[in-house]
Coordinates of C-alpha atoms in Angstrom, one line a residue:
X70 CA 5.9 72.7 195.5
X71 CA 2.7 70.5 195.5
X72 CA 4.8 67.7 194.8
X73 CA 7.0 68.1 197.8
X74 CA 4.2 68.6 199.8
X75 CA 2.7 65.6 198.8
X76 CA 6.0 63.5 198.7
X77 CA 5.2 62.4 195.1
X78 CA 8.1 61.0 194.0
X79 CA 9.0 62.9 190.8
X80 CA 12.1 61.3 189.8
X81 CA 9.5 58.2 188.3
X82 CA 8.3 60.7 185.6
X83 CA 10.5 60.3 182.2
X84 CA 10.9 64.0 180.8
X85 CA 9.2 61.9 177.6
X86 CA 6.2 61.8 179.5
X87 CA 6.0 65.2 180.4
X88 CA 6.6 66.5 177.1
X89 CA 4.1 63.8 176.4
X90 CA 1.3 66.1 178.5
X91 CA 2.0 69.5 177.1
X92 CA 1.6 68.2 173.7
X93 CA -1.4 67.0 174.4
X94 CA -2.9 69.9 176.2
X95 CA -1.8 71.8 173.5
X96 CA -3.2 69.5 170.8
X97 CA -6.4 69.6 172.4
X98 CA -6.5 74.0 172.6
X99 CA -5.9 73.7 169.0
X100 CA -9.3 71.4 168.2
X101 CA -11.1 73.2 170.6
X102 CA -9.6 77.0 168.8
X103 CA -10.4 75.5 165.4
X104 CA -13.5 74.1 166.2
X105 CA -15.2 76.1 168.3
X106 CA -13.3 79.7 169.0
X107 CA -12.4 80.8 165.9
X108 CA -15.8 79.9 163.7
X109 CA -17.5 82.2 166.6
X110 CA -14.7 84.6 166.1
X111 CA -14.4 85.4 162.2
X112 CA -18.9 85.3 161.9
X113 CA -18.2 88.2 164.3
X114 CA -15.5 90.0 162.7
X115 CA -17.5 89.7 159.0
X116 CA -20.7 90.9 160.6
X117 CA -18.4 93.8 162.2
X118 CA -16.6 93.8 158.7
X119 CA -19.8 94.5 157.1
X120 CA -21.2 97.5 159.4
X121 CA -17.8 98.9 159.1
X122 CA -18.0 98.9 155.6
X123 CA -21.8 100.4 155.2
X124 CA -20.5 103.2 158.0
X125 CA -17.3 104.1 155.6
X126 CA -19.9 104.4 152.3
X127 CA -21.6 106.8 154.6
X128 CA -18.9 108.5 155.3
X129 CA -17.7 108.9 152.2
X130 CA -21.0 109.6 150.8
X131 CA -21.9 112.8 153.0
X132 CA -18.3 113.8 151.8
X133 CA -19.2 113.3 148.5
X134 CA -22.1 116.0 148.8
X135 CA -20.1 118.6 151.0
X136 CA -17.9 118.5 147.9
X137 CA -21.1 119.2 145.5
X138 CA -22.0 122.0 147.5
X139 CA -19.1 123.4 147.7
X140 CA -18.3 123.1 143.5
X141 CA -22.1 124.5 143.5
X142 CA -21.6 126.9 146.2
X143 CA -25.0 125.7 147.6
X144 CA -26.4 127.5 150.7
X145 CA -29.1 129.4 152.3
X146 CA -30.0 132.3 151.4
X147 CA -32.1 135.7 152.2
X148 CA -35.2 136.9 150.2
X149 CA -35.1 140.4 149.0
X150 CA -38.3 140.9 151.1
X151 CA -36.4 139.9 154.3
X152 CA -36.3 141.9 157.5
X153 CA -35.2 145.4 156.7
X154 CA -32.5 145.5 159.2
X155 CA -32.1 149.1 159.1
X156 CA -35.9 149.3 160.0
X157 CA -36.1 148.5 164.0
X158 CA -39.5 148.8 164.1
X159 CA -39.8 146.0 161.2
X160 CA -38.0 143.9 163.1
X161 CA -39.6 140.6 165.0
X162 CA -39.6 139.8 168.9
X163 CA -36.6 138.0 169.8
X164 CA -36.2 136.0 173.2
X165 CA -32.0 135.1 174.2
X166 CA -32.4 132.2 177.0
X167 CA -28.6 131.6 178.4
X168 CA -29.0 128.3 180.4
X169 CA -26.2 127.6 182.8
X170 CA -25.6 125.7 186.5
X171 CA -22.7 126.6 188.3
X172 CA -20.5 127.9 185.6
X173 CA -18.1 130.7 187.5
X174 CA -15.8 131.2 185.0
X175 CA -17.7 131.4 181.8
X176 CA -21.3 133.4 182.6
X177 CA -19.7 136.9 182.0
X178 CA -18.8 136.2 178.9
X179 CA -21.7 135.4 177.7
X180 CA -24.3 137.4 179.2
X181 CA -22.0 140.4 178.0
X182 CA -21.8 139.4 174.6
X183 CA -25.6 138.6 174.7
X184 CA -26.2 142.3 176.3
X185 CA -24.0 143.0 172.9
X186 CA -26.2 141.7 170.3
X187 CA -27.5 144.4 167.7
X188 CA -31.0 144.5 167.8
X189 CA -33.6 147.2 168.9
X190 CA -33.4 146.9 172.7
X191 CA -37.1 147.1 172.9
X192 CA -37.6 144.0 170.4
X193 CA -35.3 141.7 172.8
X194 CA -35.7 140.1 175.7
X195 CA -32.7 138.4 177.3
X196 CA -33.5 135.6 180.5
X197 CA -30.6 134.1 182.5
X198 CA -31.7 131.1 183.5
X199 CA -29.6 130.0 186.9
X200 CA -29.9 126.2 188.3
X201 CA -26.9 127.3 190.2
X202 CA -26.5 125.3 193.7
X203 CA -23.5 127.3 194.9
X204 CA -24.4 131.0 196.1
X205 CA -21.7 132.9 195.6
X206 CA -22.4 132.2 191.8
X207 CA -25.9 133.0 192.2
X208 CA -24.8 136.3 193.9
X209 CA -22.3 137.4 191.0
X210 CA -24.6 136.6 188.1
X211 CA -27.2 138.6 190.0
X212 CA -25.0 141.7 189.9
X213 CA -23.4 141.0 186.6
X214 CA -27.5 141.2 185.2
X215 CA -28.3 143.8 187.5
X216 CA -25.2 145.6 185.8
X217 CA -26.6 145.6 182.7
X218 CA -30.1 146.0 183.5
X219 CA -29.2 149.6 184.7
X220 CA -27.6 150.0 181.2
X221 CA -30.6 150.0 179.8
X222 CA -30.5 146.1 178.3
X223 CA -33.7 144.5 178.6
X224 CA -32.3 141.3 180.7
X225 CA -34.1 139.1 183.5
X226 CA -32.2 137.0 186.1
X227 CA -34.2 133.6 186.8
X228 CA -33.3 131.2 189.4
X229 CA -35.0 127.7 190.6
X230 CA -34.8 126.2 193.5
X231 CA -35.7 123.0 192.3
X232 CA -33.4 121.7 189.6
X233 CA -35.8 119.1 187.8
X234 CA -34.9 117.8 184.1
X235 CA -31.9 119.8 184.0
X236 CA -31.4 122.1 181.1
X237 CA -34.4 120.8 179.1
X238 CA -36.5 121.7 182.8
X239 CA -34.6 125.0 183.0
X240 CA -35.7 125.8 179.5
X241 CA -39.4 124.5 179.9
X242 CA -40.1 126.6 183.1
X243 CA -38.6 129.9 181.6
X244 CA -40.8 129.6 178.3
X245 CA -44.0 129.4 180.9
X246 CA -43.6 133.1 181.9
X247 CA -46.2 135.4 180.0
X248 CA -43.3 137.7 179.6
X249 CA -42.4 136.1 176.7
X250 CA -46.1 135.3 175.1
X251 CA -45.1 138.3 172.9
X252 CA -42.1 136.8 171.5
X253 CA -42.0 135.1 168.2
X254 CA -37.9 133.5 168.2
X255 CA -36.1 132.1 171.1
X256 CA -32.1 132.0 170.2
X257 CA -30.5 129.7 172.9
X258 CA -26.9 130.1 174.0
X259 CA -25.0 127.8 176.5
X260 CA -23.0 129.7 178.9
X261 CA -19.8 129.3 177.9
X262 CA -21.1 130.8 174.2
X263 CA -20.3 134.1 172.8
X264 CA -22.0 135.2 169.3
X265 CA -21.0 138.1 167.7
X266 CA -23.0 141.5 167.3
X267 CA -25.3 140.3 164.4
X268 CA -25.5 137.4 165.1
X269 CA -29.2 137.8 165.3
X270 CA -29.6 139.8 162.3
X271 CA -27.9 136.7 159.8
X272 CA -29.9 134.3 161.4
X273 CA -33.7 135.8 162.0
X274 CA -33.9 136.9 158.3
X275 CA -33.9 133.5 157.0
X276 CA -37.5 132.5 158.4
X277 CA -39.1 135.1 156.6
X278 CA -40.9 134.4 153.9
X279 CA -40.7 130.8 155.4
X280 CA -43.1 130.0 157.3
X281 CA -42.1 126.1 157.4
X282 CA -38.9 126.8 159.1
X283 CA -38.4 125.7 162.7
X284 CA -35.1 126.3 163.3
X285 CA -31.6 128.4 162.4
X286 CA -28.7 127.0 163.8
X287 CA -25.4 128.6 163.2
X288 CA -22.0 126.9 163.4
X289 CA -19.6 126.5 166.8
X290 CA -16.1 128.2 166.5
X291 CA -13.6 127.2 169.4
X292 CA -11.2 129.8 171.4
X293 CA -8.8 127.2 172.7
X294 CA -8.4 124.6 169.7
X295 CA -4.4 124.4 169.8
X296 CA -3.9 124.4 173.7
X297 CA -3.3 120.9 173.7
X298 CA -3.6 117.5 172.0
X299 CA -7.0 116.5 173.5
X300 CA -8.7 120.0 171.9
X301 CA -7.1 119.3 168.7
X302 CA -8.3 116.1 168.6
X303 CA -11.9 117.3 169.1
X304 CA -11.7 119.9 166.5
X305 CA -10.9 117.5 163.4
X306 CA -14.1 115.3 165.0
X307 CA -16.7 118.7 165.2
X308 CA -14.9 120.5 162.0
X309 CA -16.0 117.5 160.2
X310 CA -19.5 117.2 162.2
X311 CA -20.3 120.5 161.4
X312 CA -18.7 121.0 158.0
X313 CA -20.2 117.5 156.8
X314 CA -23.0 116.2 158.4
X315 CA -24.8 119.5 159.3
X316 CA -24.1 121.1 156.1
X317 CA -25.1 118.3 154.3
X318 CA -28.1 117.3 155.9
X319 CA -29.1 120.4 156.1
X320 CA -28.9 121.4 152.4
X321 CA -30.2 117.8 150.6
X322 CA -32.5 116.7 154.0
X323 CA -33.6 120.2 155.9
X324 CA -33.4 117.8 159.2
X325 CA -29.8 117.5 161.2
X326 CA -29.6 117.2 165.2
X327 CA -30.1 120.6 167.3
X328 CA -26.5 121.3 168.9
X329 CA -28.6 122.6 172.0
X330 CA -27.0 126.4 171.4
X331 CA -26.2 128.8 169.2
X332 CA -29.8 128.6 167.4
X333 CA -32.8 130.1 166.9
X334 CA -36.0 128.1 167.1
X335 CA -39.2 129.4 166.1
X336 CA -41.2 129.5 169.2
X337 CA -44.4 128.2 167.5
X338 CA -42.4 125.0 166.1
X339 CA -41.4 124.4 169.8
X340 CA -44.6 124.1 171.1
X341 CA -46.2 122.5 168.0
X342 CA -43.7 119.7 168.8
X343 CA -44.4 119.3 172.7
X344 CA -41.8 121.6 174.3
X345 CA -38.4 120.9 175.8
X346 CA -39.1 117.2 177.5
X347 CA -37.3 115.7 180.2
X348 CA -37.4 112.4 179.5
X349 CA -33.6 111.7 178.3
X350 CA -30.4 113.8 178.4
X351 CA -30.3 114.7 175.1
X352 CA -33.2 117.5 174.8
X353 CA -31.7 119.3 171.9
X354 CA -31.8 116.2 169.6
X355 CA -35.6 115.2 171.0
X356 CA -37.0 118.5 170.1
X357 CA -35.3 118.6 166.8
X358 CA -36.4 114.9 165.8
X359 CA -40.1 116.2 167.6
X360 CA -40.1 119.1 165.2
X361 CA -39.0 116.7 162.1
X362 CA -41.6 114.3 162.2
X363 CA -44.2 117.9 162.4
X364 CA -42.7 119.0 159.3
X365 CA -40.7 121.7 160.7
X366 CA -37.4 122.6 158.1
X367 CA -34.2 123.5 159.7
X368 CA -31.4 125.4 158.2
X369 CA -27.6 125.2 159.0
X370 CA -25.6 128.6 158.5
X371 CA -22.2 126.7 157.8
X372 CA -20.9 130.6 157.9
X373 CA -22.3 131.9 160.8
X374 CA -20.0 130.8 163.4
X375 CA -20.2 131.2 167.1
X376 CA -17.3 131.6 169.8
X377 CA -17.1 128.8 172.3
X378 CA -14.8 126.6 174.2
X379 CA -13.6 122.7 174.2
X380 CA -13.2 121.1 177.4
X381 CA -9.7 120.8 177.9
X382 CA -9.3 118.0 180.3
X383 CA -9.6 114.2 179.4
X384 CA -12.3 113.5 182.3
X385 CA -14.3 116.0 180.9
X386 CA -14.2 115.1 177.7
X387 CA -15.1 111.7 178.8
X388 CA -18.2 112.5 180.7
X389 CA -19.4 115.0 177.6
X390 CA -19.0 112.4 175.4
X391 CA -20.7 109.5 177.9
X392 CA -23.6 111.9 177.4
X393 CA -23.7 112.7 173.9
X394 CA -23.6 108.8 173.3
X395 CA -26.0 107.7 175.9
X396 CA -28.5 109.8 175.2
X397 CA -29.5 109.4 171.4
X398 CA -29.8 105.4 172.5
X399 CA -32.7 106.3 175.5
X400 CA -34.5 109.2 172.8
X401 CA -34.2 105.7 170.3
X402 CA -36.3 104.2 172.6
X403 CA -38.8 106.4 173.2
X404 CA -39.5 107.9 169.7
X405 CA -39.2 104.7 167.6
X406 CA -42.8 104.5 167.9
X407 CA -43.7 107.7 167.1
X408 CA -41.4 107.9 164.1
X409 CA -43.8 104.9 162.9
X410 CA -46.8 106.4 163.0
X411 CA -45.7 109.6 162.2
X412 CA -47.2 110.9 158.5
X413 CA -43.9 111.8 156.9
X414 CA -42.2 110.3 154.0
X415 CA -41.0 106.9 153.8
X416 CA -37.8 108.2 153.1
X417 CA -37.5 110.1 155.9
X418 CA -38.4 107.4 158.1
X419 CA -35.5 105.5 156.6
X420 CA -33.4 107.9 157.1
X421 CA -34.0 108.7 161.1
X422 CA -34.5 105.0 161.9
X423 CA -32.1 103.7 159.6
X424 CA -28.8 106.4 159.1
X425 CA -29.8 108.9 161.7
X426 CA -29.8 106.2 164.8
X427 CA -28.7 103.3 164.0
X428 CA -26.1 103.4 162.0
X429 CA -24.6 107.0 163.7
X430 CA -25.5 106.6 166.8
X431 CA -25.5 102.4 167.4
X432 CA -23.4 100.6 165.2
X433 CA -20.8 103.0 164.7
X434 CA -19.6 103.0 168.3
X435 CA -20.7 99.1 168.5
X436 CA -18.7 98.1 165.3
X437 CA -16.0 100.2 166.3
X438 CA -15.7 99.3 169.8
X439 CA -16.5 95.4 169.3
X440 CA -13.9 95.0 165.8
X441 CA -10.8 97.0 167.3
X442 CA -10.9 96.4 170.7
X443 CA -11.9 92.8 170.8
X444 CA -11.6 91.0 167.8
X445 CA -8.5 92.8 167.0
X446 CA -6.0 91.7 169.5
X447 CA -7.9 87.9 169.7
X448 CA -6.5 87.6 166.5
X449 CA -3.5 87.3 168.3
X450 CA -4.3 84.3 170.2
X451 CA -6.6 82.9 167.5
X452 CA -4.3 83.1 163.8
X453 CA -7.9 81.6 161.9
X454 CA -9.6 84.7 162.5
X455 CA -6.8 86.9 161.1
X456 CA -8.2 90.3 159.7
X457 CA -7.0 92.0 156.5
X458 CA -4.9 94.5 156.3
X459 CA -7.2 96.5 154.8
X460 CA -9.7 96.6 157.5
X461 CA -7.2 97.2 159.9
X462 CA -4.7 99.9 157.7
X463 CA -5.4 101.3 154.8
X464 CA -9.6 101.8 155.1
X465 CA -9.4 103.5 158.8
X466 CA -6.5 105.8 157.6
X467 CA -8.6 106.9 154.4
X468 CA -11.5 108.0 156.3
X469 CA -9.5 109.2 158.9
X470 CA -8.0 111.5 156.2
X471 CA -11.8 112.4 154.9
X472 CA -12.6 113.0 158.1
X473 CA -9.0 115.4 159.1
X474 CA -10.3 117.0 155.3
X475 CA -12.3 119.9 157.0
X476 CA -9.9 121.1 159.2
X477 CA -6.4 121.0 156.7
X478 CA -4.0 122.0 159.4
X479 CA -4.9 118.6 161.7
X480 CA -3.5 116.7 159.0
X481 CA 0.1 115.9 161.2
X482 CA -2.5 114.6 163.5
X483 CA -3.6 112.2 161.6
X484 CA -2.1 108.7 163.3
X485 CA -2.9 110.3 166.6
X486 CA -6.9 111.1 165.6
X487 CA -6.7 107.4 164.3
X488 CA -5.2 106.2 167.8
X489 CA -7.6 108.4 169.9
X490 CA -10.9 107.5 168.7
X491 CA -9.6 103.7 168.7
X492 CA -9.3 104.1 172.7
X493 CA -12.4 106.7 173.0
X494 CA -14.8 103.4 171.6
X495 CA -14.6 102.2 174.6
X496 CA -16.7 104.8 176.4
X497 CA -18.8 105.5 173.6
X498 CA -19.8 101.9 173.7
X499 CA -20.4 101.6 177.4
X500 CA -22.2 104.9 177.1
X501 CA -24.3 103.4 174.1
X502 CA -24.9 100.5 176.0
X503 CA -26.0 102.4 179.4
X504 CA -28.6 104.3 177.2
X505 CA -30.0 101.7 175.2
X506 CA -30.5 99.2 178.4
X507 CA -31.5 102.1 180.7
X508 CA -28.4 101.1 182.7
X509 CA -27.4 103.5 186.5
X510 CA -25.6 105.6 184.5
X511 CA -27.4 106.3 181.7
X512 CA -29.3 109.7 183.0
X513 CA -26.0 110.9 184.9
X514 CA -25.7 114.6 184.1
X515 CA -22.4 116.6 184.7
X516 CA -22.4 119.9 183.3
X517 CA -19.0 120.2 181.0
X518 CA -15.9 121.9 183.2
X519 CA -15.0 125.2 181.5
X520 CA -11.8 127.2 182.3
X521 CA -13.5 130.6 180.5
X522 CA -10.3 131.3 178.4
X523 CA -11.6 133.3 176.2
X524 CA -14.6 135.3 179.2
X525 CA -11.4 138.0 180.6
X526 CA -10.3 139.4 177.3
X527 CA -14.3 139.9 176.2
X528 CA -15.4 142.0 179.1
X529 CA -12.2 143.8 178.9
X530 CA -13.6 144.7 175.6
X531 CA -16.9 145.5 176.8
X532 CA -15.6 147.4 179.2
X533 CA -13.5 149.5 177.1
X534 CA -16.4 150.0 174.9
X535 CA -18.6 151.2 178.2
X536 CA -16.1 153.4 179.5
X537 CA -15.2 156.0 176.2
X538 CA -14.4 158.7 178.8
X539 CA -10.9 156.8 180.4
X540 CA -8.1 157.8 179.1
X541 CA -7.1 154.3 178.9
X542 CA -6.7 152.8 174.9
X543 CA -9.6 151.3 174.1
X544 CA -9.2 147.5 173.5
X545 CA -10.9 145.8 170.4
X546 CA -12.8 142.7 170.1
X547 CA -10.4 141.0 168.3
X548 CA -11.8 139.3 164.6
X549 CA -10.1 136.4 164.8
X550 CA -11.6 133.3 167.0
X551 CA -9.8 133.7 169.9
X552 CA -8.4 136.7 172.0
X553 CA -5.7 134.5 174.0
X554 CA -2.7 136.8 173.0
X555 CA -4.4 139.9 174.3
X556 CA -5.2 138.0 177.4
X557 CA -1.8 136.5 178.2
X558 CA -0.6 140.2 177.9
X559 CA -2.7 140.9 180.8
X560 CA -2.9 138.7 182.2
X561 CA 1.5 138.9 182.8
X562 CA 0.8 142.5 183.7
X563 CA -1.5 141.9 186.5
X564 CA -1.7 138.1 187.8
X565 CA 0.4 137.7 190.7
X566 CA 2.5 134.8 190.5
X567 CA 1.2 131.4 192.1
X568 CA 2.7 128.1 192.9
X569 CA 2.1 125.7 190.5
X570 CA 0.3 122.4 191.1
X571 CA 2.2 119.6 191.1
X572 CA 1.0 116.9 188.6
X573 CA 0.8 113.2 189.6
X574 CA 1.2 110.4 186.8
X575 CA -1.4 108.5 185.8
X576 CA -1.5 104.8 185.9
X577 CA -3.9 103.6 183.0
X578 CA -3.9 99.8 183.8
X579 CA -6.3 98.4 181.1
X580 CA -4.2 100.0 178.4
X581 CA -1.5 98.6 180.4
X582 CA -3.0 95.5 180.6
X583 CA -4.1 95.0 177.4
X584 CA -0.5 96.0 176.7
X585 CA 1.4 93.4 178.1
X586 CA -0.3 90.5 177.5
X587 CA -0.2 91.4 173.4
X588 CA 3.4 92.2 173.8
X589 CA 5.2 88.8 172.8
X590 CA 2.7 87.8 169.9
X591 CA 2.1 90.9 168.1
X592 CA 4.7 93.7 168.3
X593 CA 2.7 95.9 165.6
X594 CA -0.5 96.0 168.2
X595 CA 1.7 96.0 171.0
X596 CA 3.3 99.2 169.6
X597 CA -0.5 100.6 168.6
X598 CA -1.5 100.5 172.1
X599 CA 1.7 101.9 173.4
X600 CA 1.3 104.5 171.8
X601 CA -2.5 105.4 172.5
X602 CA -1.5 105.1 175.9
X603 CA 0.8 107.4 175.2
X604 CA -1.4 109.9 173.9
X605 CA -4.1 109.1 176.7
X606 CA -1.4 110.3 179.1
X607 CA -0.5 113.5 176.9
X608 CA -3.9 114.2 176.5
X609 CA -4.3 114.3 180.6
X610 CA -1.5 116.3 180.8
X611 CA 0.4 113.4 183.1

């Protein structure tokens, strides 16, 4: 068309001549790919190569010692000296804090089961801590505490106005009150957490006798894990975080990350270490590193396991883990200098700087993110920087299978956890990035969307227990991890039918993208992405 417009007359050009010009341009792409391009290319896929391959001995490593203590059946135990647990009066002050900000569908269940816990009602003290914004949730936690204040539970409603630092600033105000100078253990429970009845009474026994111990925290058990492909997903990734790295860290280090709930700190290690701090949006992870470099011990209860749910939808998923990844890179920051000067071991400042940041936290999602998103489908375009099929094959589906190893019935799952956490480096990355560089969103905080799935069968139960005189059967707590069966009964007893909503596709266009323009030079990694894409939209539920 140029040519028209410009009346050049075309028919003068000899097809030699033209094939003439694409050789040429193409000659010259291959000097400048061979030259330049693909020496920039494979230095960065060996240096990715490398921190790929010290991530994997890690890996395998921390495997390697939940197996020991397993063969050795290594874990904590109770003094014969202990808390008499039949003794009340022996018993120590316990405070329960249950943080939560507009959570409507998840804060019965877990002030009930907190109201639950079996422990001399004058040795406990239980504080709802509300950052609510929305009234009408305000209003019905109100009554749902007033409730069970008039049953005689010791139980406080608190409310700001103000909602500064988020949960760390929720937690810092409540433990100014001098209601709770008294108390010698706080146990923290998100709202969507339910522990059992002893719950308190097989984790408070383990600091007696102790008095180096900072924290207890007990291991999260999930009510939803088989609803769909996304929770399933995140079960083989926390089965193995809790099963593994806790475990292990806790048994051969006594140091792991605080999981924010489900634990039982030692009030006098929290304000030895400074106190729940603001500063980042991980404030269970900066008052357990805090604590570490005080010489505070912590102890993981691998048995111990505590009822709570996944997030069930990919965009919340998404922003959970833009939080869990963003945050460790800001508390990096800040604490490097601290960890420093700090008067610990030289090991175990190797091991915070060293495997507890860096390597989990920074090159894991970098290396991750950097080899198999970008280096990867180059290799397309640039055949000198071809990776081997063992970086790409058989290495990622071994530690896939170590890591599917804790949870033995994920193991169909396999390709599909291998797929998923291909595409979730992406965020993690950006979210690692956005933390480390202090970037807009790196102190966005968006309280995980629960659907309370497991909150209706629970107060059913507690009601039942309440209400002995009803002629009604009375409905047991059921032992296993969820009560979903008991709740679908209900819940087609009573619900009245509603319309449902219609979903809309979803049009993913960089896996789309991405998609295309591998499709006609690599059909193995055109298929790979096809089918993460696929999953992406079964995951969604589009």
């Amino acid at each position: 068309m140029v040519a028209h417009y410009n009346h050049w007359k075309l028919n003068l050009i000899q097809p030699f001549g033209v094939q003439g010009l694409v050789q040429w341009v193409y000659l010259g792409w291959l000097s400048i790919r061979v030259d330049y391009i693909a020496p920039t290319v494979i230095t960065l896929s060996n240096f990715c190569i490398v921190l790929f391959l010290i991530q994997s001995l890690d890996r395998l490593v921390l495997c390697l010692g939940c197996f020991w203590i397993k063969c050795k059946r290594l874990k904590p135990t109770i003094q014969p000296e202990d808390y008499d647990v039949e003794d009340g009066s022996s018993l120590p002050m316990v405070l329960v804090q249950i943080p939560m900000c507009n959570e409507r569908e998840v804060f019965a269940q877990s002030i009930g089961a907190a109201c639950q816990l079996d422990w001399p009602r004058d040795r406990i003290l239980i504080q709802v801590l509300d950052d609510s914004s929305d009234e009408t949730v305000q209003l019905l936690i109100k009554n749902e505490v007033a409730m069970w204040s008039q049953k005689g539970i010791n139980i406080v409603y608190r409310h700001r106005f103000i909602r500064t630092g988020y949960k760390a600033g929720n937690l810092k105000s409540a433990m100014s009150c001098d209601s709770v100078k008294d108390y010698e253990f706080v146990a923290i429970l998100d709202a969507d957490f339910q522990p059992n009845p002893d719950f308190l009474k097989l984790t408070v026994p383990h600091f007696k006798g102790k008095p180096d111990v900072g924290l207890v925290q007990a291991r999260w058990s999930f009510v939803n894990t088989d609803e769909n492909l996304l929770t399933r997903l995140q079960n083989i990734n926390l089965c193995f975080h809790f099963e593994v790295e806790q475990q292990v860290n806790g048994a051969f280090l006594n140091f792991f990350g605080f999981n924010g709930t489900a634990g039982v700190w030692r009030i006098k290690a929290l304000e030895d270490s400074g106190g729940w701090l603001e500063r980042t949006t991980v404030e269970d992870m900066d008052i357990a590193v805090r604590a570490h470099l005080n010489g505070w011990k912590f102890i993981f209860l691998n048995d111990v396991k505590v009822l709570c749910e996944l997030p069930e939808s990919y965009e919340a998923y998404k922003k959970q883990q833009h939080r869990w990844h963003s945050g460790p890179m800001q508390l990096f920051r800040l604490c490097l200098p601290a960890i420093i000067s700090s008067k610990i071991s030289f090991w175990k400042k190797s091991n915070l700087i060293l495997l507890f940041f860096l390597l989990r936290k920074l090159i894991l999602p970098f290396y991750s993110f950097t080899l198999f998103c970008i280096i990867l489908p180059l290799t397309m375009f640039i055949p000198e920087a071809e990776l081997p099929l063992w970086v790409i094959c058989y290495i990622p589906i071994f530690m896939s299978f170590l890591n599917i190893l804790p949870a033995p019935k994920s193991v169909p799952f396999l390709i599909p956890y291998l797929l998923f956490e291909n595409t979730m480096s992406v965020t993690k990355f950006n979210a690692m990035v956005s933390g480390l560089f202090q970037l807009g969103s790196a102190y966005e905080w968006v309280v995980t969307k629960k659907t309370g799935r497991s909150s209706e069968s629970d107060l059913l139960a507690f009601a039942e227990r309440e209400s002995k005189s009803t002629n009604q059967d009375k409905i047991q707590r059921r032992l296993s991890e969820s009560g979903l069966e008991m709740l679908n009964r209900l819940k087609q007893q009573e619900d009245v039918p509603t319309v449902a909503k219609k979903k809309r596709n979803g049009i993913y266009k960089k896996e789309l993208s991405c998609c295309f323009s591998s499709g006609k030079t690599s059909p193995i990694t055109s298929t790979t992405i096809l089918t993460s894409l696929w999953i992406k939209h079964y995951i969604s539920g589009t």
